[in-house]
PDB file of C-alpha atoms in Angstrom:
ATOM      1  CA  MET N  94      13.839 -15.278 -13.021  1.00  0.00           C
ATOM      2  CA  GLN N  95      10.749 -13.805 -14.677  1.00  0.00           C
ATOM      3  CA  PRO N  96       9.224 -10.353 -14.021  1.00  0.00           C
ATOM      4  CA  ALA N  97       6.178 -10.282 -11.770  1.00  0.00           C
ATOM      5  CA  ILE N  98       5.436  -6.635 -12.632  1.00  0.00           C
ATOM      6  CA  ILE N  99       6.468  -4.560 -15.653  1.00  0.00           C
ATOM      7  CA  VAL N 100       5.786  -0.816 -15.679  1.00  0.00           C
ATOM      8  CA  LYS N 101       6.471   1.334 -18.744  1.00  0.00           C
ATOM      9  CA  ASN N 102       5.901   5.050 -19.317  1.00  0.00           C
ATOM     10  CA  LEU N 103       3.613   5.242 -16.292  1.00  0.00           C
ATOM     11  CA  SER N 104       2.078   8.621 -15.576  1.00  0.00           C
ATOM     12  CA  LYS N 105      -0.920   9.682 -13.510  1.00  0.00           C
ATOM     13  CA  THR N 106      -2.616  13.048 -13.679  1.00  0.00           C
ATOM     14  CA  PHE N 107      -5.359  14.171 -11.334  1.00  0.00           C
ATOM     15  CA  ARG N 108      -7.701  16.903 -12.448  1.00  0.00           C
ATOM     16  CA  LEU N 109      -8.608  19.200  -9.574  1.00  0.00           C
ATOM     17  CA  PRO N 110     -11.177  22.010  -9.516  1.00  0.00           C
ATOM     18  CA  GLY N 111      -9.561  25.427  -9.399  1.00  0.00           C
ATOM     19  CA  GLU N 112     -10.052  27.785  -6.488  1.00  0.00           C
ATOM     20  CA  ARG N 113     -12.743  30.473  -6.871  1.00  0.00           C
ATOM     21  CA  ARG N 114     -11.335  33.922  -6.409  1.00  0.00           C
ATOM     22  CA  GLY N 115     -12.597  37.478  -6.388  1.00  0.00           C
ATOM     23  CA  THR N 116     -15.183  39.385  -4.395  1.00  0.00           C
ATOM     24  CA  LEU N 117     -18.392  37.848  -3.116  1.00  0.00           C
ATOM     25  CA  ARG N 118     -20.334  39.626  -5.874  1.00  0.00           C
ATOM     26  CA  GLU N 119     -17.989  38.245  -8.563  1.00  0.00           C
ATOM     27  CA  ARG N 120     -18.262  34.726  -7.148  1.00  0.00           C
ATOM     28  CA  LEU N 121     -22.058  34.974  -7.076  1.00  0.00           C
ATOM     29  CA  MET N 122     -22.142  36.221 -10.686  1.00  0.00           C
ATOM     30  CA  LYS N 123     -19.964  33.256 -11.742  1.00  0.00           C
ATOM     31  CA  PHE N 124     -21.875  30.739  -9.611  1.00  0.00           C
ATOM     32  CA  HIS N 125     -23.348  28.929 -12.612  1.00  0.00           C
ATOM     33  CA  GLN N 126     -20.107  28.919 -14.566  1.00  0.00           C
ATOM     34  CA  ARG N 127     -17.966  25.792 -14.630  1.00  0.00           C
ATOM     35  CA  ASN N 128     -14.977  25.854 -12.295  1.00  0.00           C
ATOM     36  CA  GLU N 129     -11.543  26.016 -13.799  1.00  0.00           C
ATOM     37  CA  VAL N 130      -9.921  22.578 -13.757  1.00  0.00           C
ATOM     38  CA  LYS N 131      -6.249  22.264 -12.903  1.00  0.00           C
ATOM     39  CA  ALA N 132      -4.109  19.241 -13.761  1.00  0.00           C
ATOM     40  CA  ARG N 133      -1.666  17.830 -11.201  1.00  0.00           C
ATOM     41  CA  LYS N 134       0.747  15.142 -12.364  1.00  0.00           C
ATOM     42  CA  THR N 135       1.392  12.769  -9.459  1.00  0.00           C
ATOM     43  CA  LEU N 136       3.545  10.305 -11.425  1.00  0.00           C
ATOM     44  CA  ASP N 137       5.633  11.250 -14.446  1.00  0.00           C
ATOM     45  CA  ASP N 138       7.064   8.635 -16.860  1.00  0.00           C
ATOM     46  CA  ILE N 139       7.904   5.864 -14.370  1.00  0.00           C
ATOM     47  CA  ASN N 140       9.660   2.725 -15.720  1.00  0.00           C
ATOM     48  CA  PHE N 141      10.720  -0.335 -13.715  1.00  0.00           C
ATOM     49  CA  GLU N 142      10.372  -4.105 -13.306  1.00  0.00           C
ATOM     50  CA  VAL N 143       9.925  -6.255 -10.210  1.00  0.00           C
ATOM     51  CA  MET N 144      11.105  -9.847 -10.463  1.00  0.00           C
ATOM     52  CA  GLN N 145       9.225 -12.868  -9.126  1.00  0.00           C
ATOM     53  CA  GLY N 146      10.232 -13.619  -5.550  1.00  0.00           C
ATOM     54  CA  GLU N 147      11.860 -10.216  -5.076  1.00  0.00           C
ATOM     55  CA  PHE N 148      11.467  -7.972  -2.016  1.00  0.00           C
ATOM     56  CA  PHE N 149      11.238  -4.549  -3.673  1.00  0.00           C
ATOM     57  CA  GLY N 150      11.244  -1.365  -1.607  1.00  0.00           C
ATOM     58  CA  ILE N 151       9.865   2.038  -2.585  1.00  0.00           C
ATOM     59  CA  ILE N 152      10.846   5.169  -0.692  1.00  0.00           C
ATOM     60  CA  GLY N 153      10.206   8.891  -1.109  1.00  0.00           C
ATOM     61  CA  ARG N 154       8.975  11.997   0.680  1.00  0.00           C
ATOM     62  CA  ASN N 155       5.308  12.586   1.431  1.00  0.00           C
ATOM     63  CA  GLY N 156       3.464  13.544  -1.738  1.00  0.00           C
ATOM     64  CA  SER N 157       6.070  12.051  -4.070  1.00  0.00           C
ATOM     65  CA  GLY N 158       3.566   9.598  -5.613  1.00  0.00           C
ATOM     66  CA  LYS N 159       4.427   6.329  -3.816  1.00  0.00           C
ATOM     67  CA  SER N 160       0.923   5.487  -2.629  1.00  0.00           C
ATOM     68  CA  THR N 161      -0.569   6.478  -5.975  1.00  0.00           C
ATOM     69  CA  LEU N 162       1.783   4.017  -7.662  1.00  0.00           C
ATOM     70  CA  LEU N 163       0.652   1.160  -5.414  1.00  0.00           C
ATOM     71  CA  LYS N 164      -3.000   2.011  -6.006  1.00  0.00           C
ATOM     72  CA  ILE N 165      -2.403   1.825  -9.761  1.00  0.00           C
ATOM     73  CA  LEU N 166      -0.738  -1.573  -9.359  1.00  0.00           C
ATOM     74  CA  ALA N 167      -3.696  -2.689  -7.221  1.00  0.00           C
ATOM     75  CA  GLY N 168      -6.170  -1.548  -9.882  1.00  0.00           C
ATOM     76  CA  ILE N 169      -7.706   1.185  -7.728  1.00  0.00           C
ATOM     77  CA  TYR N 170      -6.540   4.052  -9.978  1.00  0.00           C
ATOM     78  CA  ARG N 171      -6.288   4.008 -13.755  1.00  0.00           C
ATOM     79  CA  PRO N 172      -3.043   5.418 -15.188  1.00  0.00           C
ATOM     80  CA  ASP N 173      -2.879   8.040 -17.928  1.00  0.00           C
ATOM     81  CA  LYS N 174      -3.266   7.008 -21.546  1.00  0.00           C
ATOM     82  CA  GLY N 175      -0.063   5.530 -22.943  1.00  0.00           C
ATOM     83  CA  SER N 176       1.011   3.957 -19.655  1.00  0.00           C
ATOM     84  CA  GLU N 177       1.707   0.224 -19.628  1.00  0.00           C
ATOM     85  CA  VAL N 178       1.303  -1.913 -16.499  1.00  0.00           C
ATOM     86  CA  THR N 179       1.713  -5.693 -16.816  1.00  0.00           C
ATOM     87  CA  ILE N 180       1.165  -7.912 -13.775  1.00  0.00           C
ATOM     88  CA  HIS N 181       1.773 -11.656 -13.729  1.00  0.00           C
ATOM     89  CA  GLY N 182      -0.228 -13.104 -10.855  1.00  0.00           C
ATOM     90  CA  ARG N 183      -2.919 -12.167  -8.373  1.00  0.00           C
ATOM     91  CA  ILE N 184      -2.216  -9.227  -6.067  1.00  0.00           C
ATOM     92  CA  ALA N 185      -3.033  -8.918  -2.366  1.00  0.00           C
ATOM     93  CA  PRO N 186      -3.044  -5.158  -1.683  1.00  0.00           C
ATOM     94  CA  MET N 187      -2.464  -4.166   1.943  1.00  0.00           C
ATOM     95  CA  LEU N 188      -3.239  -0.480   1.661  1.00  0.00           C
ATOM     96  CA  GLU N 189      -4.816   1.595   4.435  1.00  0.00           C
ATOM     97  CA  LEU N 190      -5.285  -1.491   6.592  1.00  0.00           C
ATOM     98  CA  GLY N 191      -8.231  -1.391   8.954  1.00  0.00           C
ATOM     99  CA  VAL N 192     -10.083   1.317   7.027  1.00  0.00           C
ATOM    100  CA  GLY N 193     -12.617  -1.249   5.798  1.00  0.00           C
ATOM    101  CA  PHE N 194     -13.509  -2.479   9.277  1.00  0.00           C
ATOM    102  CA  ASN N 195     -17.055  -1.893  10.488  1.00  0.00           C
ATOM    103  CA  PRO N 196     -16.615  -0.189  13.885  1.00  0.00           C
ATOM    104  CA  GLU N 197     -19.952  -1.520  15.145  1.00  0.00           C
ATOM    105  CA  LEU N 198     -18.934  -5.151  14.579  1.00  0.00           C
ATOM    106  CA  THR N 199     -16.675  -7.194  16.834  1.00  0.00           C
ATOM    107  CA  GLY N 200     -13.140  -8.165  15.915  1.00  0.00           C
ATOM    108  CA  ARG N 201     -14.325 -11.692  15.150  1.00  0.00           C
ATOM    109  CA  GLU N 202     -17.125 -10.472  12.878  1.00  0.00           C
ATOM    110  CA  ASN N 203     -14.744  -8.154  11.030  1.00  0.00           C
ATOM    111  CA  VAL N 204     -12.298 -11.006  10.447  1.00  0.00           C
ATOM    112  CA  PHE N 205     -14.968 -13.051   8.669  1.00  0.00           C
ATOM    113  CA  LEU N 206     -16.302 -10.022   6.769  1.00  0.00           C
ATOM    114  CA  ASN N 207     -12.936  -8.754   5.507  1.00  0.00           C
ATOM    115  CA  ALA N 208     -11.456 -12.151   4.739  1.00  0.00           C
ATOM    116  CA  THR N 209     -14.534 -12.977   2.657  1.00  0.00           C
ATOM    117  CA  ILE N 210     -14.224  -9.681   0.778  1.00  0.00           C
ATOM    118  CA  MET N 211     -10.584 -10.577   0.057  1.00  0.00           C
ATOM    119  CA  GLY N 212     -11.660 -13.820  -1.598  1.00  0.00           C
ATOM    120  CA  MET N 213     -11.502 -16.435   1.153  1.00  0.00           C
ATOM    121  CA  THR N 214     -14.402 -18.832   1.727  1.00  0.00           C
ATOM    122  CA  ARG N 215     -16.099 -18.949   5.119  1.00  0.00           C
ATOM    123  CA  GLN N 216     -14.661 -22.422   5.665  1.00  0.00           C
ATOM    124  CA  GLU N 217     -11.138 -21.157   4.945  1.00  0.00           C
ATOM    125  CA  VAL N 218     -11.637 -18.287   7.393  1.00  0.00           C
ATOM    126  CA  SER N 219     -12.881 -20.705  10.065  1.00  0.00           C
ATOM    127  CA  GLU N 220      -9.855 -22.950   9.559  1.00  0.00           C
ATOM    128  CA  ARG N 221      -7.420 -20.022   9.810  1.00  0.00           C
ATOM    129  CA  TYR N 222      -9.256 -17.964  12.418  1.00  0.00           C
ATOM    130  CA  GLU N 223      -7.142 -19.026  15.413  1.00  0.00           C
ATOM    131  CA  LYS N 224      -3.952 -18.418  13.427  1.00  0.00           C
ATOM    132  CA  ILE N 225      -5.161 -14.919  12.535  1.00  0.00           C
ATOM    133  CA  VAL N 226      -5.983 -14.099  16.144  1.00  0.00           C
ATOM    134  CA  ARG N 227      -2.659 -15.411  17.468  1.00  0.00           C
ATOM    135  CA  PHE N 228      -0.690 -13.461  14.870  1.00  0.00           C
ATOM    136  CA  ALA N 229      -2.562 -10.250  15.757  1.00  0.00           C
ATOM    137  CA  GLU N 230      -2.054 -10.939  19.481  1.00  0.00           C
ATOM    138  CA  LEU N 231      -5.662  -9.968  20.209  1.00  0.00           C
ATOM    139  CA  GLU N 232      -6.999 -13.122  21.856  1.00  0.00           C
ATOM    140  CA  GLN N 233      -8.692 -11.159  24.656  1.00  0.00           C
ATOM    141  CA  PHE N 234     -10.330  -8.601  22.377  1.00  0.00           C
ATOM    142  CA  MET N 235     -12.058 -10.501  19.565  1.00  0.00           C
ATOM    143  CA  GLU N 236     -15.560 -10.119  21.032  1.00  0.00           C
ATOM    144  CA  LEU N 237     -15.042  -6.396  21.516  1.00  0.00           C
ATOM    145  CA  GLN N 238     -16.451  -3.923  18.986  1.00  0.00           C
ATOM    146  CA  VAL N 239     -13.692  -2.560  16.756  1.00  0.00           C
ATOM    147  CA  LYS N 240     -14.691   1.019  17.600  1.00  0.00           C
ATOM    148  CA  HIS N 241     -13.022   0.406  20.963  1.00  0.00           C
ATOM    149  CA  TYR N 242      -9.738  -0.721  19.339  1.00  0.00           C
ATOM    150  CA  SER N 243      -6.702   1.512  19.157  1.00  0.00           C
ATOM    151  CA  SER N 244      -5.341   2.270  15.684  1.00  0.00           C
ATOM    152  CA  GLY N 245      -2.497  -0.156  16.318  1.00  0.00           C
ATOM    153  CA  MET N 246      -4.888  -2.969  17.244  1.00  0.00           C
ATOM    154  CA  SER N 247      -6.911  -2.408  14.072  1.00  0.00           C
ATOM    155  CA  VAL N 248      -3.802  -2.485  11.880  1.00  0.00           C
ATOM    156  CA  ARG N 249      -2.545  -5.666  13.538  1.00  0.00           C
ATOM    157  CA  LEU N 250      -5.845  -7.457  12.998  1.00  0.00           C
ATOM    158  CA  ALA N 251      -6.218  -6.246   9.415  1.00  0.00           C
ATOM    159  CA  PHE N 252      -2.646  -7.258   8.655  1.00  0.00           C
ATOM    160  CA  ALA N 253      -3.142 -10.718  10.172  1.00  0.00           C
ATOM    161  CA  VAL N 254      -6.217 -11.228   7.965  1.00  0.00           C
ATOM    162  CA  ALA N 255      -4.499  -9.977   4.814  1.00  0.00           C
ATOM    163  CA  MET N 256      -1.505 -12.269   5.332  1.00  0.00           C
ATOM    164  CA  GLN N 257      -3.800 -15.289   5.058  1.00  0.00           C
ATOM    165  CA  VAL N 258      -4.758 -14.392   1.487  1.00  0.00           C
ATOM    166  CA  GLU N 259      -2.679 -16.639  -0.752  1.00  0.00           C
ATOM    167  CA  SER N 260      -1.582 -14.315  -3.544  1.00  0.00           C
ATOM    168  CA  PRO N 261       1.807 -14.424  -5.291  1.00  0.00           C
ATOM    169  CA  ILE N 262       2.236 -10.624  -5.069  1.00  0.00           C
ATOM    170  CA  LEU N 263       1.920  -8.514  -1.892  1.00  0.00           C
ATOM    171  CA  LEU N 264       1.593  -4.722  -1.955  1.00  0.00           C
ATOM    172  CA  LEU N 265       2.362  -3.099   1.395  1.00  0.00           C
ATOM    173  CA  ASP N 266       1.879   0.629   2.000  1.00  0.00           C
ATOM    174  CA  GLU N 267       3.289   1.764   5.369  1.00  0.00           C
ATOM    175  CA  VAL N 268       1.353  -1.094   6.965  1.00  0.00           C
ATOM    176  CA  LEU N 269       3.658  -1.290   9.979  1.00  0.00           C
ATOM    177  CA  ALA N 270       3.796   2.412  10.775  1.00  0.00           C
ATOM    178  CA  VAL N 271       1.323   2.071  13.664  1.00  0.00           C
ATOM    179  CA  GLY N 272       2.518  -1.279  14.974  1.00  0.00           C
ATOM    180  CA  ASP N 273       5.019  -1.707  17.789  1.00  0.00           C
ATOM    181  CA  PHE N 274       8.590  -2.863  17.237  1.00  0.00           C
ATOM    182  CA  VAL N 275       8.032  -6.469  18.337  1.00  0.00           C
ATOM    183  CA  PHE N 276       5.020  -6.870  16.049  1.00  0.00           C
ATOM    184  CA  ALA N 277       6.918  -5.278  13.162  1.00  0.00           C
ATOM    185  CA  GLU N 278       9.746  -7.779  13.621  1.00  0.00           C
ATOM    186  CA  LYS N 279       7.242 -10.635  13.519  1.00  0.00           C
ATOM    187  CA  CYS N 280       5.773  -9.248  10.298  1.00  0.00           C
ATOM    188  CA  PHE N 281       9.165  -9.012   8.624  1.00  0.00           C
ATOM    189  CA  ALA N 282       9.897 -12.589   9.667  1.00  0.00           C
ATOM    190  CA  HIS N 283       6.659 -13.543   7.936  1.00  0.00           C
ATOM    191  CA  PHE N 284       7.761 -11.617   4.834  1.00  0.00           C
ATOM    192  CA  GLU N 285      10.928 -13.698   4.784  1.00  0.00           C
ATOM    193  CA  GLU N 286       8.832 -16.873   4.791  1.00  0.00           C
ATOM    194  CA  CYS N 287       6.749 -15.473   1.927  1.00  0.00           C
ATOM    195  CA  ARG N 288       9.891 -14.697  -0.052  1.00  0.00           C
ATOM    196  CA  LYS N 289      11.218 -18.235   0.488  1.00  0.00           C
ATOM    197  CA  LYS N 290       7.977 -19.498  -1.026  1.00  0.00           C
ATOM    198  CA  GLY N 291       8.579 -17.360  -4.113  1.00  0.00           C
ATOM    199  CA  ARG N 292       6.075 -14.614  -3.352  1.00  0.00           C
ATOM    200  CA  THR N 293       6.850 -11.086  -4.541  1.00  0.00           C
ATOM    201  CA  ILE N 294       6.716  -8.257  -1.991  1.00  0.00           C
ATOM    202  CA  ILE N 295       6.549  -4.538  -2.757  1.00  0.00           C
ATOM    203  CA  LEU N 296       6.870  -2.332   0.315  1.00  0.00           C
ATOM    204  CA  VAL N 297       6.398   1.433   0.555  1.00  0.00           C
ATOM    205  CA  THR N 298       7.985   2.753   3.737  1.00  0.00           C
ATOM    206  CA  HIS N 299       9.531   5.798   5.388  1.00  0.00           C
ATOM    207  CA  ASP N 300      11.851   3.549   7.387  1.00  0.00           C
ATOM    208  CA  PRO N 301      15.309   3.505   5.726  1.00  0.00           C
ATOM    209  CA  SER N 302      16.605   0.834   8.124  1.00  0.00           C
ATOM    210  CA  ALA N 303      13.843  -1.596   7.164  1.00  0.00           C
ATOM    211  CA  MET N 304      14.487  -0.873   3.502  1.00  0.00           C
ATOM    212  CA  GLU N 305      18.204  -1.584   3.734  1.00  0.00           C
ATOM    213  CA  ARG N 306      17.707  -4.620   5.943  1.00  0.00           C
ATOM    214  CA  PHE N 307      15.076  -6.466   3.944  1.00  0.00           C
ATOM    215  CA  ALA N 308      14.833  -5.193   0.371  1.00  0.00           C
ATOM    216  CA  ASP N 309      16.673  -6.884  -2.501  1.00  0.00           C
ATOM    217  CA  ARG N 310      16.350  -3.685  -4.526  1.00  0.00           C
ATOM    218  CA  ALA N 311      14.898  -0.265  -3.871  1.00  0.00           C
ATOM    219  CA  MET N 312      13.420   2.592  -5.851  1.00  0.00           C
ATOM    220  CA  LEU N 313      13.307   6.284  -4.973  1.00  0.00           C
ATOM    221  CA  ILE N 314      10.479   8.474  -6.232  1.00  0.00           C
ATOM    222  CA  HIS N 315      11.120  12.198  -5.928  1.00  0.00           C
ATOM    223  CA  GLN N 316       8.719  14.907  -7.067  1.00  0.00           C
ATOM    224  CA  SER N 317       6.676  12.393  -9.092  1.00  0.00           C
ATOM    225  CA  ARG N 318       9.654  11.011 -11.021  1.00  0.00           C
ATOM    226  CA  LEU N 319      11.872   7.968 -10.620  1.00  0.00           C
ATOM    227  CA  GLU N 320      15.074   9.357  -9.114  1.00  0.00           C
ATOM    228  CA  ALA N 321      17.056   6.165  -8.424  1.00  0.00           C
ATOM    229  CA  ILE N 322      16.705   2.383  -8.538  1.00  0.00           C
ATOM    230  CA  GLY N 323      19.020  -0.467  -7.566  1.00  0.00           C
ATOM    231  CA  ASN N 324      20.966  -1.455  -4.462  1.00  0.00           C
ATOM    232  CA  PRO N 325      19.057  -0.266  -1.346  1.00  0.00           C
ATOM    233  CA  HIS N 326      22.165   1.282   0.236  1.00  0.00           C
ATOM    234  CA  ASP N 327      22.912   3.363  -2.859  1.00  0.00           C
ATOM    235  CA  VAL N 328      19.285   4.411  -3.281  1.00  0.00           C
ATOM    236  CA  LEU N 329      19.104   5.503   0.364  1.00  0.00           C
ATOM    237  CA  GLN N 330      22.253   7.583  -0.031  1.00  0.00           C
ATOM    238  CA  THR N 331      20.542   9.442  -2.873  1.00  0.00           C
ATOM    239  CA  TYR N 332      17.395   9.790  -0.737  1.00  0.00           C
ATOM    240  CA  HIS N 333      19.318  11.396   2.140  1.00  0.00           C
ATOM    241  CA  ALA N 334      21.316  13.621  -0.223  1.00  0.00           C
ATOM    242  CA  LEU N 335      18.089  15.172  -1.511  1.00  0.00           C
ATOM    243  CA  GLY N 336      17.419  16.497   1.998  1.00  0.00           C
TER     244      GLY N 336
END
């Protein structure tokens, strides 16, 4: 089995403007001076591999760097100098699903818009449209403007669209957090079908039960560093022990 993703010495530092302090007079006198810039390291020397066809889970507390890691893998953020990220195959990133929807357009119009942005042709979208709608369970709402959708409805539709993109690697960031239990089960069943076809799945989640149930391996990120990697049960024990 060959690696789908190889990450070596990965770090990511964000440079944030410092807070202005002092009296109003002092702040006014320093108005034209450049703000102090503070560095915040979100990821610190991360190393791991994900194999082709593997269901790989990532867990960690809020602010640990999980979402930043996925955005680097998706090409949204650039890592620090000296980091090495090697990806074999096209990636379908499912991050912040539904954020790209135009609230003034209908569900149907957003399906065609977003699927096209993700690389599908209009003909492909037309051929898969009914499948997308059935998977999202929104048959009665497709002519409704998305601004009238609940957050769960938007996520379901965005997820159904994204799952039609035929990429060998899927990046999933808490995509099922808003969905109901029945829909989540249907999504995981779909993940199983993807895995049988040899697709690689990387899932960031706060749900330990989903991690232990579906992941082949898991990785724990704690305070920006890789704390544990391996069997999901063992990784989750470390996760809970950290409190």
